[in-house]
Amino acid sequence: MLTAARVAAPLSLRDVRAGYGRIEVLHGIDVEVRRGEVTTLLGPNGAGKTTTLGVMSGLITPSSGCRHVQGRHVNGADAAALARIGVCHVREGRSVFPNLTVADNLVVASSSGASLDRLTEVAFTLFPRLKERRTQLAGTLSGGEKQMLALARGLGTDPSVLLVDELSMGLAPLVVAELYEAVAAVAQQGVGVVVVEQFATIGLRVASRAYVMAHGQVIYAGSSADAEDAVHTAYLGSAAS
Ligand SMILES: Nc1ncnc2c1ncn2[C@@H]1O[C@H](COP(=O)(O)OP(=O)(O)O)[C@@H](O)[C@H]1O
Ligand SMILES: [Mg+2]
């Protein structure tokens, strides 16, 4: 029991302030990613969600506070260093190489050190649709399939933390449900998953925990089941301002 209690969260931010140049965007936020759980991070446009993921993945350095990965203080680490210790960031916009086939996109992803066999196995088990389309140019995939490929590319590296920005943006509900199923399956294997959403509260059904952000602050942290009120407050506040 003691050991379990001592196992560090795969990633946490404590009282983190960060921004761009002199502009502070995050005004002291606490977020904890837990192993084996989906955590959803919600909030209106401009709330600071993407900036938070950037801090988590090392694209942005905290100006104060602590960034911990597996219990280690890693404020100074850059994105490449955090990727090597298992932090995977699937950035907004489904980044895939449009002129390469699905299979070749996986080959490129494996060039960062992941085994191609492992990457292919993970991708095609989680998303059989990608297997069917392995010779198709990624640029001609549907939005949902591109998102699957973007996720698969990240997962092949066996991350301990998976950060996904705007998972469902612009996608049809059925595809979104399929993507969330995959994300939940990944979490069940022990990965700490964070999914950022601007509009979709579908994440609340899959996630155990939710954070709601507004104006660079966390206005709710807790069970996803009780997050709805905070979500409304955040969106109403942003509409009024
Ligand atoms: N590269 C940047 N340079 C300066 N300000 C930025 C940059 N990216 C985002 N911001 C600002 O930071 C705030 C939060 O943005 P962001 O984290 O992208 O919010 P969200 O993802 O919740 O929509 C916004 O006010 C935005 O204008
Ligand atoms: Mg964003």
mmCIF file with all atom_site columns, C-alpha atoms in Angstrom, residues 34-231:
data_model
loop_
_atom_site.group_PDB
_atom_site.id
_atom_site.type_symbol
_atom_site.label_atom_id
_atom_site.label_alt_id
_atom_site.label_comp_id
_atom_site.label_asym_id
_atom_site.label_entity_id
_atom_site.label_seq_id
_atom_site.pdbx_PDB_ins_code
_atom_site.Cartn_x
_atom_site.Cartn_y
_atom_site.Cartn_z
_atom_site.occupancy
_atom_site.B_iso_or_equiv
_atom_site.pdbx_formal_charge
_atom_site.auth_seq_id
_atom_site.auth_comp_id
_atom_site.auth_asym_id
_atom_site.auth_atom_id
_atom_site.pdbx_PDB_model_num
ATOM 1   C CA . ARG A 1 34  ? -2.924  10.089 -13.453 1.00 0.00 ? 34  ARG A CA 1
ATOM 2   C CA . ARG A 1 35  ? -1.766  6.769  -14.753 1.00 0.00 ? 35  ARG A CA 1
ATOM 3   C CA . GLY A 1 36  ? -4.468  4.679  -16.382 1.00 0.00 ? 36  GLY A CA 1
ATOM 4   C CA . GLU A 1 37  ? -6.984  7.504  -16.526 1.00 0.00 ? 37  GLU A CA 1
ATOM 5   C CA . VAL A 1 38  ? -8.368  9.842  -19.125 1.00 0.00 ? 38  VAL A CA 1
ATOM 6   C CA . THR A 1 39  ? -8.326  13.428 -17.907 1.00 0.00 ? 39  THR A CA 1
ATOM 7   C CA . THR A 1 40  ? -10.203 16.006 -19.899 1.00 0.00 ? 40  THR A CA 1
ATOM 8   C CA . LEU A 1 41  ? -9.234  19.666 -20.056 1.00 0.00 ? 41  LEU A CA 1
ATOM 9   C CA . LEU A 1 42  ? -12.092 21.907 -21.133 1.00 0.00 ? 42  LEU A CA 1
ATOM 10  C CA . GLY A 1 43  ? -12.640 25.585 -21.652 1.00 0.00 ? 43  GLY A CA 1
ATOM 11  C CA . PRO A 1 44  ? -13.517 28.253 -24.176 1.00 0.00 ? 44  PRO A CA 1
ATOM 12  C CA . ASN A 1 45  ? -11.243 29.562 -26.889 1.00 0.00 ? 45  ASN A CA 1
ATOM 13  C CA . GLY A 1 46  ? -8.272  31.402 -25.408 1.00 0.00 ? 46  GLY A CA 1
ATOM 14  C CA . ALA A 1 47  ? -8.618  29.841 -21.943 1.00 0.00 ? 47  ALA A CA 1
ATOM 15  C CA . GLY A 1 48  ? -5.058  28.508 -22.052 1.00 0.00 ? 48  GLY A CA 1
ATOM 16  C CA . LYS A 1 49  ? -5.616  24.820 -22.857 1.00 0.00 ? 49  LYS A CA 1
ATOM 17  C CA . THR A 1 50  ? -3.102  24.552 -25.688 1.00 0.00 ? 50  THR A CA 1
ATOM 18  C CA . THR A 1 51  ? -0.585  26.545 -23.667 1.00 0.00 ? 51  THR A CA 1
ATOM 19  C CA . THR A 1 52  ? -1.063  24.075 -20.807 1.00 0.00 ? 52  THR A CA 1
ATOM 20  C CA . LEU A 1 53  ? -0.360  21.122 -23.113 1.00 0.00 ? 53  LEU A CA 1
ATOM 21  C CA . GLY A 1 54  ? 2.679   23.019 -24.401 1.00 0.00 ? 54  GLY A CA 1
ATOM 22  C CA . VAL A 1 55  ? 4.013   23.338 -20.866 1.00 0.00 ? 55  VAL A CA 1
ATOM 23  C CA . MET A 1 56  ? 3.319   19.661 -20.235 1.00 0.00 ? 56  MET A CA 1
ATOM 24  C CA . SER A 1 57  ? 5.221   18.562 -23.337 1.00 0.00 ? 57  SER A CA 1
ATOM 25  C CA . GLY A 1 58  ? 8.147   20.950 -22.951 1.00 0.00 ? 58  GLY A CA 1
ATOM 26  C CA . LEU A 1 59  ? 7.363   23.306 -25.827 1.00 0.00 ? 59  LEU A CA 1
ATOM 27  C CA . ILE A 1 60  ? 6.919   26.061 -23.249 1.00 0.00 ? 60  ILE A CA 1
ATOM 28  C CA . THR A 1 61  ? 9.037   26.496 -20.118 1.00 0.00 ? 61  THR A CA 1
ATOM 29  C CA . PRO A 1 62  ? 7.264   27.439 -16.887 1.00 0.00 ? 62  PRO A CA 1
ATOM 30  C CA . SER A 1 63  ? 8.308   30.876 -15.656 1.00 0.00 ? 63  SER A CA 1
ATOM 31  C CA . SER A 1 64  ? 7.556   29.711 -12.118 1.00 0.00 ? 64  SER A CA 1
ATOM 32  C CA . GLY A 1 65  ? 6.076   26.741 -10.330 1.00 0.00 ? 65  GLY A CA 1
ATOM 33  C CA . CYS A 1 66  ? 6.980   23.090 -10.918 1.00 0.00 ? 66  CYS A CA 1
ATOM 34  C CA . ARG A 1 67  ? 6.707   20.661 -13.765 1.00 0.00 ? 67  ARG A CA 1
ATOM 35  C CA . HIS A 1 68  ? 7.140   17.058 -12.625 1.00 0.00 ? 68  HIS A CA 1
ATOM 36  C CA . VAL A 1 69  ? 7.378   13.960 -14.804 1.00 0.00 ? 69  VAL A CA 1
ATOM 37  C CA . GLN A 1 70  ? 7.355   10.644 -12.917 1.00 0.00 ? 70  GLN A CA 1
ATOM 38  C CA . GLY A 1 71  ? 8.143   12.607 -9.787  1.00 0.00 ? 71  GLY A CA 1
ATOM 39  C CA . ARG A 1 72  ? 11.214  14.287 -11.278 1.00 0.00 ? 72  ARG A CA 1
ATOM 40  C CA . HIS A 1 73  ? 11.458  18.033 -11.391 1.00 0.00 ? 73  HIS A CA 1
ATOM 41  C CA . VAL A 1 74  ? 11.970  18.825 -15.074 1.00 0.00 ? 74  VAL A CA 1
ATOM 42  C CA . ASN A 1 75  ? 11.338  22.555 -15.462 1.00 0.00 ? 75  ASN A CA 1
ATOM 43  C CA . GLY A 1 76  ? 14.426  22.961 -17.622 1.00 0.00 ? 76  GLY A CA 1
ATOM 44  C CA . ALA A 1 77  ? 13.783  20.042 -19.986 1.00 0.00 ? 77  ALA A CA 1
ATOM 45  C CA . ASP A 1 78  ? 12.833  20.753 -23.600 1.00 0.00 ? 78  ASP A CA 1
ATOM 46  C CA . ALA A 1 79  ? 10.288  18.903 -25.727 1.00 0.00 ? 79  ALA A CA 1
ATOM 47  C CA . ALA A 1 80  ? 12.811  16.410 -27.114 1.00 0.00 ? 80  ALA A CA 1
ATOM 48  C CA . ALA A 1 81  ? 13.974  15.496 -23.621 1.00 0.00 ? 81  ALA A CA 1
ATOM 49  C CA . LEU A 1 82  ? 10.416  15.072 -22.339 1.00 0.00 ? 82  LEU A CA 1
ATOM 50  C CA . ALA A 1 83  ? 9.508   12.982 -25.396 1.00 0.00 ? 83  ALA A CA 1
ATOM 51  C CA . ARG A 1 84  ? 12.394  10.661 -24.555 1.00 0.00 ? 84  ARG A CA 1
ATOM 52  C CA . ILE A 1 85  ? 11.011  10.097 -21.067 1.00 0.00 ? 85  ILE A CA 1
ATOM 53  C CA . GLY A 1 86  ? 7.572   9.268  -22.411 1.00 0.00 ? 86  GLY A CA 1
ATOM 54  C CA . VAL A 1 87  ? 5.588   12.456 -22.892 1.00 0.00 ? 87  VAL A CA 1
ATOM 55  C CA . CYS A 1 88  ? 3.808   12.392 -26.237 1.00 0.00 ? 88  CYS A CA 1
ATOM 56  C CA . HIS A 1 89  ? 1.971   15.424 -27.583 1.00 0.00 ? 89  HIS A CA 1
ATOM 57  C CA . VAL A 1 90  ? -0.495  15.057 -30.457 1.00 0.00 ? 90  VAL A CA 1
ATOM 58  C CA . ARG A 1 91  ? -0.824  18.643 -31.536 1.00 0.00 ? 91  ARG A CA 1
ATOM 59  C CA . GLU A 1 92  ? -3.861  20.417 -32.863 1.00 0.00 ? 92  GLU A CA 1
ATOM 60  C CA . GLY A 1 93  ? -4.566  19.983 -36.544 1.00 0.00 ? 93  GLY A CA 1
ATOM 61  C CA . ARG A 1 94  ? -3.894  16.263 -37.113 1.00 0.00 ? 94  ARG A CA 1
ATOM 62  C CA . SER A 1 95  ? -0.325  16.556 -38.167 1.00 0.00 ? 95  SER A CA 1
ATOM 63  C CA . VAL A 1 96  ? 0.333   13.892 -40.768 1.00 0.00 ? 96  VAL A CA 1
ATOM 64  C CA . PHE A 1 97  ? 2.385   14.019 -43.951 1.00 0.00 ? 97  PHE A CA 1
ATOM 65  C CA . PRO A 1 98  ? -0.278  14.396 -46.657 1.00 0.00 ? 98  PRO A CA 1
ATOM 66  C CA . ASN A 1 99  ? 1.923   13.245 -49.559 1.00 0.00 ? 99  ASN A CA 1
ATOM 67  C CA . LEU A 1 100 ? 2.944   10.013 -47.859 1.00 0.00 ? 100 LEU A CA 1
ATOM 68  C CA . THR A 1 101 ? 0.873   6.872  -47.508 1.00 0.00 ? 101 THR A CA 1
ATOM 69  C CA . VAL A 1 102 ? -0.483  5.783  -44.153 1.00 0.00 ? 102 VAL A CA 1
ATOM 70  C CA . ALA A 1 103 ? 2.243   3.130  -43.945 1.00 0.00 ? 103 ALA A CA 1
ATOM 71  C CA . ASP A 1 104 ? 4.993   5.632  -44.797 1.00 0.00 ? 104 ASP A CA 1
ATOM 72  C CA . ASN A 1 105 ? 3.700   8.062  -42.175 1.00 0.00 ? 105 ASN A CA 1
ATOM 73  C CA . LEU A 1 106 ? 4.334   5.300  -39.657 1.00 0.00 ? 106 LEU A CA 1
ATOM 74  C CA . VAL A 1 107 ? 7.815   4.735  -41.083 1.00 0.00 ? 107 VAL A CA 1
ATOM 75  C CA . VAL A 1 108 ? 8.604   8.426  -40.551 1.00 0.00 ? 108 VAL A CA 1
ATOM 76  C CA . ALA A 1 109 ? 7.213   8.286  -37.008 1.00 0.00 ? 109 ALA A CA 1
ATOM 77  C CA . SER A 1 110 ? 9.479   5.339  -36.240 1.00 0.00 ? 110 SER A CA 1
ATOM 78  C CA . SER A 1 111 ? 12.548  7.308  -37.279 1.00 0.00 ? 111 SER A CA 1
ATOM 79  C CA . SER A 1 112 ? 12.544  8.950  -33.843 1.00 0.00 ? 112 SER A CA 1
ATOM 80  C CA . GLY A 1 113 ? 13.567  5.597  -32.385 1.00 0.00 ? 113 GLY A CA 1
ATOM 81  C CA . ALA A 1 114 ? 10.310  3.693  -32.029 1.00 0.00 ? 114 ALA A CA 1
ATOM 82  C CA . SER A 1 115 ? 10.215  0.204  -33.502 1.00 0.00 ? 115 SER A CA 1
ATOM 83  C CA . LEU A 1 116 ? 8.301   0.162  -36.788 1.00 0.00 ? 116 LEU A CA 1
ATOM 84  C CA . ASP A 1 117 ? 6.818   -3.256 -36.004 1.00 0.00 ? 117 ASP A CA 1
ATOM 85  C CA . ARG A 1 118 ? 5.524   -2.037 -32.680 1.00 0.00 ? 118 ARG A CA 1
ATOM 86  C CA . LEU A 1 119 ? 4.188   1.171  -34.193 1.00 0.00 ? 119 LEU A CA 1
ATOM 87  C CA . THR A 1 120 ? 2.399   -0.706 -36.971 1.00 0.00 ? 120 THR A CA 1
ATOM 88  C CA . GLU A 1 121 ? 0.958   -3.240 -34.571 1.00 0.00 ? 121 GLU A CA 1
ATOM 89  C CA . VAL A 1 122 ? -0.384  -0.577 -32.230 1.00 0.00 ? 122 VAL A CA 1
ATOM 90  C CA . ALA A 1 123 ? -1.775  1.504  -35.082 1.00 0.00 ? 123 ALA A CA 1
ATOM 91  C CA . PHE A 1 124 ? -3.557  -1.301 -36.868 1.00 0.00 ? 124 PHE A CA 1
ATOM 92  C CA . THR A 1 125 ? -4.888  -3.007 -33.737 1.00 0.00 ? 125 THR A CA 1
ATOM 93  C CA . LEU A 1 126 ? -6.336  0.195  -32.378 1.00 0.00 ? 126 LEU A CA 1
ATOM 94  C CA . PHE A 1 127 ? -7.569  1.441  -35.745 1.00 0.00 ? 127 PHE A CA 1
ATOM 95  C CA . PRO A 1 128 ? -8.326  -1.386 -38.196 1.00 0.00 ? 128 PRO A CA 1
ATOM 96  C CA . ARG A 1 129 ? -9.481  1.288  -40.634 1.00 0.00 ? 129 ARG A CA 1
ATOM 97  C CA . LEU A 1 130 ? -5.900  2.484  -40.969 1.00 0.00 ? 130 LEU A CA 1
ATOM 98  C CA . LYS A 1 131 ? -4.816  -1.002 -41.938 1.00 0.00 ? 131 LYS A CA 1
ATOM 99  C CA . GLU A 1 132 ? -7.371  -1.067 -44.732 1.00 0.00 ? 132 GLU A CA 1
ATOM 100 C CA . ARG A 1 133 ? -6.025  2.258  -45.915 1.00 0.00 ? 133 ARG A CA 1
ATOM 101 C CA . ARG A 1 134 ? -2.329  1.673  -45.445 1.00 0.00 ? 134 ARG A CA 1
ATOM 102 C CA . THR A 1 135 ? -1.459  2.359  -49.104 1.00 0.00 ? 135 THR A CA 1
ATOM 103 C CA . GLN A 1 136 ? -3.619  5.493  -49.306 1.00 0.00 ? 136 GLN A CA 1
ATOM 104 C CA . LEU A 1 137 ? -2.053  8.964  -49.246 1.00 0.00 ? 137 LEU A CA 1
ATOM 105 C CA . ALA A 1 138 ? -2.655  10.501 -45.831 1.00 0.00 ? 138 ALA A CA 1
ATOM 106 C CA . GLY A 1 139 ? -3.800  13.754 -47.433 1.00 0.00 ? 139 GLY A CA 1
ATOM 107 C CA . THR A 1 140 ? -6.809  11.944 -48.892 1.00 0.00 ? 140 THR A CA 1
ATOM 108 C CA . LEU A 1 141 ? -7.972  10.450 -45.571 1.00 0.00 ? 141 LEU A CA 1
ATOM 109 C CA . SER A 1 142 ? -11.108 11.747 -43.882 1.00 0.00 ? 142 SER A CA 1
ATOM 110 C CA . GLY A 1 143 ? -10.654 14.056 -40.892 1.00 0.00 ? 143 GLY A CA 1
ATOM 111 C CA . GLY A 1 144 ? -11.356 11.204 -38.497 1.00 0.00 ? 144 GLY A CA 1
ATOM 112 C CA . GLU A 1 145 ? -8.864  8.901  -40.190 1.00 0.00 ? 145 GLU A CA 1
ATOM 113 C CA . LYS A 1 146 ? -6.214  11.628 -40.096 1.00 0.00 ? 146 LYS A CA 1
ATOM 114 C CA . GLN A 1 147 ? -6.814  11.990 -36.381 1.00 0.00 ? 147 GLN A CA 1
ATOM 115 C CA . MET A 1 148 ? -6.453  8.215  -35.984 1.00 0.00 ? 148 MET A CA 1
ATOM 116 C CA . LEU A 1 149 ? -3.148  8.317  -37.838 1.00 0.00 ? 149 LEU A CA 1
ATOM 117 C CA . ALA A 1 150 ? -1.922  11.262 -35.771 1.00 0.00 ? 150 ALA A CA 1
ATOM 118 C CA . LEU A 1 151 ? -2.785  9.364  -32.578 1.00 0.00 ? 151 LEU A CA 1
ATOM 119 C CA . ALA A 1 152 ? -1.235  6.129  -33.842 1.00 0.00 ? 152 ALA A CA 1
ATOM 120 C CA . ARG A 1 153 ? 2.024   7.875  -34.704 1.00 0.00 ? 153 ARG A CA 1
ATOM 121 C CA . GLY A 1 154 ? 2.308   9.137  -31.154 1.00 0.00 ? 154 GLY A CA 1
ATOM 122 C CA . LEU A 1 155 ? 1.368   5.858  -29.548 1.00 0.00 ? 155 LEU A CA 1
ATOM 123 C CA . GLY A 1 156 ? 4.007   3.809  -31.280 1.00 0.00 ? 156 GLY A CA 1
ATOM 124 C CA . THR A 1 157 ? 6.596   5.334  -28.985 1.00 0.00 ? 157 THR A CA 1
ATOM 125 C CA . ASP A 1 158 ? 4.966   3.677  -25.952 1.00 0.00 ? 158 ASP A CA 1
ATOM 126 C CA . PRO A 1 159 ? 4.403   6.925  -24.110 1.00 0.00 ? 159 PRO A CA 1
ATOM 127 C CA . SER A 1 160 ? 3.571   7.086  -20.431 1.00 0.00 ? 160 SER A CA 1
ATOM 128 C CA . VAL A 1 161 ? 1.655   10.311 -21.017 1.00 0.00 ? 161 VAL A CA 1
ATOM 129 C CA . LEU A 1 162 ? -0.432  11.070 -24.090 1.00 0.00 ? 162 LEU A CA 1
ATOM 130 C CA . LEU A 1 163 ? -1.570  14.657 -24.638 1.00 0.00 ? 163 LEU A CA 1
ATOM 131 C CA . VAL A 1 164 ? -4.187  15.224 -27.326 1.00 0.00 ? 164 VAL A CA 1
ATOM 132 C CA . ASP A 1 165 ? -5.307  18.684 -28.400 1.00 0.00 ? 165 ASP A CA 1
ATOM 133 C CA . GLU A 1 166 ? -8.822  19.136 -29.799 1.00 0.00 ? 166 GLU A CA 1
ATOM 134 C CA . LEU A 1 167 ? -9.482  15.451 -30.363 1.00 0.00 ? 167 LEU A CA 1
ATOM 135 C CA . SER A 1 168 ? -12.959 15.884 -31.766 1.00 0.00 ? 168 SER A CA 1
ATOM 136 C CA . MET A 1 169 ? -12.761 19.257 -33.512 1.00 0.00 ? 169 MET A CA 1
ATOM 137 C CA . GLY A 1 170 ? -14.823 19.226 -36.696 1.00 0.00 ? 170 GLY A CA 1
ATOM 138 C CA . LEU A 1 171 ? -15.504 15.502 -36.639 1.00 0.00 ? 171 LEU A CA 1
ATOM 139 C CA . ALA A 1 172 ? -18.788 13.614 -36.863 1.00 0.00 ? 172 ALA A CA 1
ATOM 140 C CA . PRO A 1 173 ? -20.160 12.168 -33.593 1.00 0.00 ? 173 PRO A CA 1
ATOM 141 C CA . LEU A 1 174 ? -19.679 8.533  -34.626 1.00 0.00 ? 174 LEU A CA 1
ATOM 142 C CA . VAL A 1 175 ? -16.020 9.052  -35.423 1.00 0.00 ? 175 VAL A CA 1
ATOM 143 C CA . VAL A 1 176 ? -15.557 10.996 -32.205 1.00 0.00 ? 176 VAL A CA 1
ATOM 144 C CA . ALA A 1 177 ? -17.025 8.083  -30.257 1.00 0.00 ? 177 ALA A CA 1
ATOM 145 C CA . GLU A 1 178 ? -14.594 5.734  -31.987 1.00 0.00 ? 178 GLU A CA 1
ATOM 146 C CA . LEU A 1 179 ? -11.636 7.980  -31.158 1.00 0.00 ? 179 LEU A CA 1
ATOM 147 C CA . TYR A 1 180 ? -12.671 8.181  -27.513 1.00 0.00 ? 180 TYR A CA 1
ATOM 148 C CA . GLU A 1 181 ? -12.951 4.403  -27.351 1.00 0.00 ? 181 GLU A CA 1
ATOM 149 C CA . ALA A 1 182 ? -9.382  4.163  -28.591 1.00 0.00 ? 182 ALA A CA 1
ATOM 150 C CA . VAL A 1 183 ? -8.200  6.770  -26.106 1.00 0.00 ? 183 VAL A CA 1
ATOM 151 C CA . ALA A 1 184 ? -9.916  4.902  -23.260 1.00 0.00 ? 184 ALA A CA 1
ATOM 152 C CA . ALA A 1 185 ? -8.263  1.651  -24.369 1.00 0.00 ? 185 ALA A CA 1
ATOM 153 C CA . VAL A 1 186 ? -4.880  3.370  -24.332 1.00 0.00 ? 186 VAL A CA 1
ATOM 154 C CA . ALA A 1 187 ? -5.507  4.634  -20.796 1.00 0.00 ? 187 ALA A CA 1
ATOM 155 C CA . GLN A 1 188 ? -6.478  1.140  -19.689 1.00 0.00 ? 188 GLN A CA 1
ATOM 156 C CA . GLN A 1 189 ? -3.006  0.000  -20.606 1.00 0.00 ? 189 GLN A CA 1
ATOM 157 C CA . GLY A 1 190 ? -1.638  2.327  -17.953 1.00 0.00 ? 190 GLY A CA 1
ATOM 158 C CA . VAL A 1 191 ? -1.014  5.501  -19.923 1.00 0.00 ? 191 VAL A CA 1
ATOM 159 C CA . GLY A 1 192 ? -2.001  8.849  -18.432 1.00 0.00 ? 192 GLY A CA 1
ATOM 160 C CA . VAL A 1 193 ? -4.106  10.523 -21.117 1.00 0.00 ? 193 VAL A CA 1
ATOM 161 C CA . VAL A 1 194 ? -5.106  14.182 -21.353 1.00 0.00 ? 194 VAL A CA 1
ATOM 162 C CA . VAL A 1 195 ? -7.685  15.204 -23.929 1.00 0.00 ? 195 VAL A CA 1
ATOM 163 C CA . VAL A 1 196 ? -8.313  18.888 -24.562 1.00 0.00 ? 196 VAL A CA 1
ATOM 164 C CA . GLU A 1 197 ? -11.665 19.950 -25.944 1.00 0.00 ? 197 GLU A CA 1
ATOM 165 C CA . GLN A 1 198 ? -13.211 23.308 -26.626 1.00 0.00 ? 198 GLN A CA 1
ATOM 166 C CA . PHE A 1 199 ? -16.788 22.379 -27.368 1.00 0.00 ? 199 PHE A CA 1
ATOM 167 C CA . ALA A 1 200 ? -17.273 18.695 -26.773 1.00 0.00 ? 200 ALA A CA 1
ATOM 168 C CA . THR A 1 201 ? -18.428 17.543 -23.403 1.00 0.00 ? 201 THR A CA 1
ATOM 169 C CA . ILE A 1 202 ? -18.378 13.970 -24.732 1.00 0.00 ? 202 ILE A CA 1
ATOM 170 C CA . GLY A 1 203 ? -14.990 13.758 -23.059 1.00 0.00 ? 203 GLY A CA 1
ATOM 171 C CA . LEU A 1 204 ? -16.720 14.003 -19.699 1.00 0.00 ? 204 LEU A CA 1
ATOM 172 C CA . ARG A 1 205 ? -18.322 10.608 -20.253 1.00 0.00 ? 205 ARG A CA 1
ATOM 173 C CA . VAL A 1 206 ? -15.020 8.889  -20.925 1.00 0.00 ? 206 VAL A CA 1
ATOM 174 C CA . ALA A 1 207 ? -12.799 10.811 -18.531 1.00 0.00 ? 207 ALA A CA 1
ATOM 175 C CA . SER A 1 208 ? -12.519 10.124 -14.818 1.00 0.00 ? 208 SER A CA 1
ATOM 176 C CA . ARG A 1 209 ? -11.294 13.591 -14.015 1.00 0.00 ? 209 ARG A CA 1
ATOM 177 C CA . ALA A 1 210 ? -11.890 16.981 -15.535 1.00 0.00 ? 210 ALA A CA 1
ATOM 178 C CA . TYR A 1 211 ? -10.252 20.361 -15.411 1.00 0.00 ? 211 TYR A CA 1
ATOM 179 C CA . VAL A 1 212 ? -12.101 23.414 -16.600 1.00 0.00 ? 212 VAL A CA 1
ATOM 180 C CA . MET A 1 213 ? -10.062 26.463 -17.526 1.00 0.00 ? 213 MET A CA 1
ATOM 181 C CA . ALA A 1 214 ? -10.964 30.102 -18.050 1.00 0.00 ? 214 ALA A CA 1
ATOM 182 C CA . HIS A 1 215 ? -8.639  33.085 -18.519 1.00 0.00 ? 215 HIS A CA 1
ATOM 183 C CA . GLY A 1 216 ? -5.494  31.110 -17.781 1.00 0.00 ? 216 GLY A CA 1
ATOM 184 C CA . GLN A 1 217 ? -6.762  29.642 -14.540 1.00 0.00 ? 217 GLN A CA 1
ATOM 185 C CA . VAL A 1 218 ? -8.233  26.330 -13.477 1.00 0.00 ? 218 VAL A CA 1
ATOM 186 C CA . ILE A 1 219 ? -11.759 27.053 -12.255 1.00 0.00 ? 219 ILE A CA 1
ATOM 187 C CA . TYR A 1 220 ? -12.704 23.428 -11.653 1.00 0.00 ? 220 TYR A CA 1
ATOM 188 C CA . ALA A 1 221 ? -10.698 20.332 -10.869 1.00 0.00 ? 221 ALA A CA 1
ATOM 189 C CA . GLY A 1 222 ? -12.441 17.146 -9.890  1.00 0.00 ? 222 GLY A CA 1
ATOM 190 C CA . SER A 1 223 ? -14.672 14.341 -10.958 1.00 0.00 ? 223 SER A CA 1
ATOM 191 C CA . SER A 1 224 ? -15.838 14.616 -14.549 1.00 0.00 ? 224 SER A CA 1
ATOM 192 C CA . ALA A 1 225 ? -19.355 13.774 -13.409 1.00 0.00 ? 225 ALA A CA 1
ATOM 193 C CA . ASP A 1 226 ? -19.609 17.060 -11.485 1.00 0.00 ? 226 ASP A CA 1
ATOM 194 C CA . ALA A 1 227 ? -17.932 19.305 -14.044 1.00 0.00 ? 227 ALA A CA 1
ATOM 195 C CA . GLU A 1 228 ? -20.946 20.442 -16.050 1.00 0.00 ? 228 GLU A CA 1
ATOM 196 C CA . ASP A 1 229 ? -21.709 23.516 -13.926 1.00 0.00 ? 229 ASP A CA 1
ATOM 197 C CA . ALA A 1 230 ? -18.150 24.759 -14.188 1.00 0.00 ? 230 ALA A CA 1
ATOM 198 C CA . VAL A 1 231 ? -18.226 24.228 -17.928 1.00 0.00 ? 231 VAL A CA 1
#
